[in-house]
Tab-separated table of C-alpha atoms in Angstrom:
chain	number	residue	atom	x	y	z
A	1473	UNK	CA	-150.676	146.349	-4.136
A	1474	UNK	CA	-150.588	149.469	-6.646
A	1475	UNK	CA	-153.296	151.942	-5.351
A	1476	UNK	CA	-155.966	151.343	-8.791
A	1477	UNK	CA	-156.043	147.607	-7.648
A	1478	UNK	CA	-156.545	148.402	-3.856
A	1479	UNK	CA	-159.400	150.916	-4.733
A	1480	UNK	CA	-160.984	149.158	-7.342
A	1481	UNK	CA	-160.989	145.319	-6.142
A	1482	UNK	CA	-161.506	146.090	-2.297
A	1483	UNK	CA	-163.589	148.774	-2.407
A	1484	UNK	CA	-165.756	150.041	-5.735
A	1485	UNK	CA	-166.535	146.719	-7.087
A	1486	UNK	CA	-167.479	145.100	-3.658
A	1487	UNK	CA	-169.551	148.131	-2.972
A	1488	UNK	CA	-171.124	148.000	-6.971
A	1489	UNK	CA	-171.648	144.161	-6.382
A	1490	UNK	CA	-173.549	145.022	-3.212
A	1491	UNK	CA	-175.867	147.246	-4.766
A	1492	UNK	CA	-176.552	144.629	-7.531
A	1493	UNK	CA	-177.474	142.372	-4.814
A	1494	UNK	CA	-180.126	144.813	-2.835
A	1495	UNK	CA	-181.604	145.365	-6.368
A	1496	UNK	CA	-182.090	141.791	-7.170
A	1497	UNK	CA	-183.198	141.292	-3.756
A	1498	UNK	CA	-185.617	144.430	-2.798
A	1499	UNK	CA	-185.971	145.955	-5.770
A	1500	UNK	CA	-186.956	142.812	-8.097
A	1501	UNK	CA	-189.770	144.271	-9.968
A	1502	UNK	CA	-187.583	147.499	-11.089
A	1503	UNK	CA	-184.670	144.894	-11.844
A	1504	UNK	CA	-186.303	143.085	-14.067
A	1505	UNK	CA	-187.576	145.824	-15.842
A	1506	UNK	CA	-184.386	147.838	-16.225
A	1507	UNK	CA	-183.117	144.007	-17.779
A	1508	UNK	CA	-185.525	143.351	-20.134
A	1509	UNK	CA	-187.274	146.552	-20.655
A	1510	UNK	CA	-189.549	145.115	-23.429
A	1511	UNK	CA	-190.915	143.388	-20.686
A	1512	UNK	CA	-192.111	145.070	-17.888
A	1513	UNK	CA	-194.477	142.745	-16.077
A	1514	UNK	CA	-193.798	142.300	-12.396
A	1515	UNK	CA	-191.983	139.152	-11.482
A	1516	UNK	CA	-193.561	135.973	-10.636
A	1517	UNK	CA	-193.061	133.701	-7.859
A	1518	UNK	CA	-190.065	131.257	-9.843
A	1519	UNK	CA	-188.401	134.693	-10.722
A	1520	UNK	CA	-188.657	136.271	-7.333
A	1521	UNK	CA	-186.852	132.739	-6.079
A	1522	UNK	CA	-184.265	133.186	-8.666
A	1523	UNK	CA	-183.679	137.109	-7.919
A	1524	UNK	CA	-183.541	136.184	-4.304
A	1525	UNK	CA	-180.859	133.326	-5.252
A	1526	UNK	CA	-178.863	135.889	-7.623
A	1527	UNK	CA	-179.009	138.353	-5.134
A	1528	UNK	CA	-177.166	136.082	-2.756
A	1529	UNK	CA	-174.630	135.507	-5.295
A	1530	UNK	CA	-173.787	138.930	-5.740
A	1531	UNK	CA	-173.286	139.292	-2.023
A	1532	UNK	CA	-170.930	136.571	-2.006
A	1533	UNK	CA	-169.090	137.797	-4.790
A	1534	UNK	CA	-168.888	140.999	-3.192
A	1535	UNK	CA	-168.149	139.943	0.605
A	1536	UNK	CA	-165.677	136.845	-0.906
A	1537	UNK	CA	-163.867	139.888	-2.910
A	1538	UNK	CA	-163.361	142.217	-0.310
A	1539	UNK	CA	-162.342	139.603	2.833
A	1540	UNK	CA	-160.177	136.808	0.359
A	1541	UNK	CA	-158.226	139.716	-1.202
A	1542	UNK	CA	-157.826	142.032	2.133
A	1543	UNK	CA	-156.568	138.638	4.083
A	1544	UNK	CA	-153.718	138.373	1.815
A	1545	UNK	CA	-151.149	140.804	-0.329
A	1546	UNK	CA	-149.698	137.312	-1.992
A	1547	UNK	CA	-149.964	138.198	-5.732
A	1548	UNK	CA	-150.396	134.540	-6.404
A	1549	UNK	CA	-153.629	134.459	-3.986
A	1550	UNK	CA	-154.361	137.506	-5.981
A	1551	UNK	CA	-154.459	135.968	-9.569
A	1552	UNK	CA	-156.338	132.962	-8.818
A	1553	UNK	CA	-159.225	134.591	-7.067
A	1554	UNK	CA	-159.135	137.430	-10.284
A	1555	UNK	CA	-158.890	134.366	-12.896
A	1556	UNK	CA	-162.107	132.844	-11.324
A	1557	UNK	CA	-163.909	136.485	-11.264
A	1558	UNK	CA	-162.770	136.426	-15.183
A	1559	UNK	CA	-164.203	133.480	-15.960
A	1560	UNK	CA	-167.322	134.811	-14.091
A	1561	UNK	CA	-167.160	138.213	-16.212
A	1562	UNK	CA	-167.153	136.462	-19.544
A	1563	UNK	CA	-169.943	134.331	-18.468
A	1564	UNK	CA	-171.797	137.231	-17.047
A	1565	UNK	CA	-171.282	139.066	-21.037
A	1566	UNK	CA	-172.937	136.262	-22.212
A	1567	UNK	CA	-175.867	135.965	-20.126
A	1568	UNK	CA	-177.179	139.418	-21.447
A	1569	UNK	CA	-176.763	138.286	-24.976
A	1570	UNK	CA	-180.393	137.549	-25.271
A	1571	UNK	CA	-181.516	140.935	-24.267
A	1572	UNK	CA	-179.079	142.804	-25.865
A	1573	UNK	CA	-177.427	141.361	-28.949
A	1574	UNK	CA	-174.562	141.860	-30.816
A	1575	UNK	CA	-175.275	145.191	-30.868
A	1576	UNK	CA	-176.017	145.716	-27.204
A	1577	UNK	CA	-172.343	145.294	-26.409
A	1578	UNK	CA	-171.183	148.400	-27.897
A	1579	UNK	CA	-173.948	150.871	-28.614
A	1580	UNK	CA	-173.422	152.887	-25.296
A	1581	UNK	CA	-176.034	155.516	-26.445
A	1582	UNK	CA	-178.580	153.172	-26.149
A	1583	UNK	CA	-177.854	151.911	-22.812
A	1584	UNK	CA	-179.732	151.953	-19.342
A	1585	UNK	CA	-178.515	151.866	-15.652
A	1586	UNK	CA	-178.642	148.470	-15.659
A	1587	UNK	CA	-176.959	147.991	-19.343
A	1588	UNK	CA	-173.758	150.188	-17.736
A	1589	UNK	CA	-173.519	147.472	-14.748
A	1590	UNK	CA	-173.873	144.615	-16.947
A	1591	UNK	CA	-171.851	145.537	-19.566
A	1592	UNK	CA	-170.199	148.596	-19.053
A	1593	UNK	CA	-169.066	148.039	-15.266
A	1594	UNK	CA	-167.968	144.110	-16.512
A	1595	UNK	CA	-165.792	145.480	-19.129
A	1596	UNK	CA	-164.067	147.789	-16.492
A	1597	UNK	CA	-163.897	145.082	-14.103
A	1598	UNK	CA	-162.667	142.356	-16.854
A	1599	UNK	CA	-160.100	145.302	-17.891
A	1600	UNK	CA	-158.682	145.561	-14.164
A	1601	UNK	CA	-158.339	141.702	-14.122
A	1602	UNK	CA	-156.931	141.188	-17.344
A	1603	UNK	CA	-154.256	144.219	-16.153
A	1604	UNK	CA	-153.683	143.016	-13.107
A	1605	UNK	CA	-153.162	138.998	-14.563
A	1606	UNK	CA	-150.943	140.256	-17.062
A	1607	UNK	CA	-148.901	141.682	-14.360
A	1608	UNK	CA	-148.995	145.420	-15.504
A	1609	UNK	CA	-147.981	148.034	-12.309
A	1610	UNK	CA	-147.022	145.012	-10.416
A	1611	UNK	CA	-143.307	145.484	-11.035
A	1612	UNK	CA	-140.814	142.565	-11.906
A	1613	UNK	CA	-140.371	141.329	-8.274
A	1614	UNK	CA	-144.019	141.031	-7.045
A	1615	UNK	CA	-144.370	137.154	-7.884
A	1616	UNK	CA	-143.572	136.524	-4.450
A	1617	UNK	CA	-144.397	139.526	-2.776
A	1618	UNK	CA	-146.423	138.898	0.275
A	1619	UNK	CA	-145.578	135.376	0.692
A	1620	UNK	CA	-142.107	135.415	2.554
A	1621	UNK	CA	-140.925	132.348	3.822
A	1622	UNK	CA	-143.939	130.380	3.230
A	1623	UNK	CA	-143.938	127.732	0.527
């Protein structure tokens, strides 16, 4: 696989993912905050649970990533697993709507930490997927690179 691919999908956006999950997970109350700054109350017991939950998915994103796309160098394998992350990233976009608006999405001045991983890091990752899915750096004989003799 072209070296931006390698670097970014096995090792910064597992390692980014991670840290999203030990923030949702041990660092709840400054999570929250850093979300929805307008309201900085600490979280109750039903958010805690679904921080906790979140956090878990994050680690499975992050551990599935790294393991599912290390396993294999079949460019096929490849674009599956990145169309489902996709999917994920769009859905992700939309889940800070409430919090930050139409506007939100583009005003980079006016982000926080947690604005440049939910938006800023998505778009980068959504970028690399959309790149990668429309097959640019792969060269024209990659379809079935990785996959010799197996059908």
């Amino acid at each position: 696989m072209p070296l931006p691919y390698t670097l970014f999908f096995l090792y910064i956006e597992p390692f980014f993912t991670a840290l999203g999950a030990v923030y949702a997970f041990f660092l709840q109350h400054q999570y929250l905050t850093l979300t929805v700054p307008s309201n900085p109350l600490p979280p109750s017991l039903r958010e805690q649970v679904v921080l906790n939950q979140l956090a878990n998915l994050y680690l499975v994103f992050a551990v599935s990533e790294a393991c599912v796309l290390r396993a294999t160098k079949d460019v096929r394998v490849w674009k599956i697993f990145l169309i489902g992350l996709l999917i994920a990233d769009f859905g992700h976009l939309a889940s800070v709507f409430a919090v930050e608006g139409w506007e939100g999405y583009w005003k980079i001045w006016e982000w926080n930490s947690m604005s440049w991983g939910n938006l800023g890091f998505v778009y980068a990752g959504a970028t690399m997927r959309i790149a990668f899915l429309a097959g640019l750096g792969l060269g024209g004989g990659s379809k079935r690179k990785g996959a010799k003799g197996k059908r």
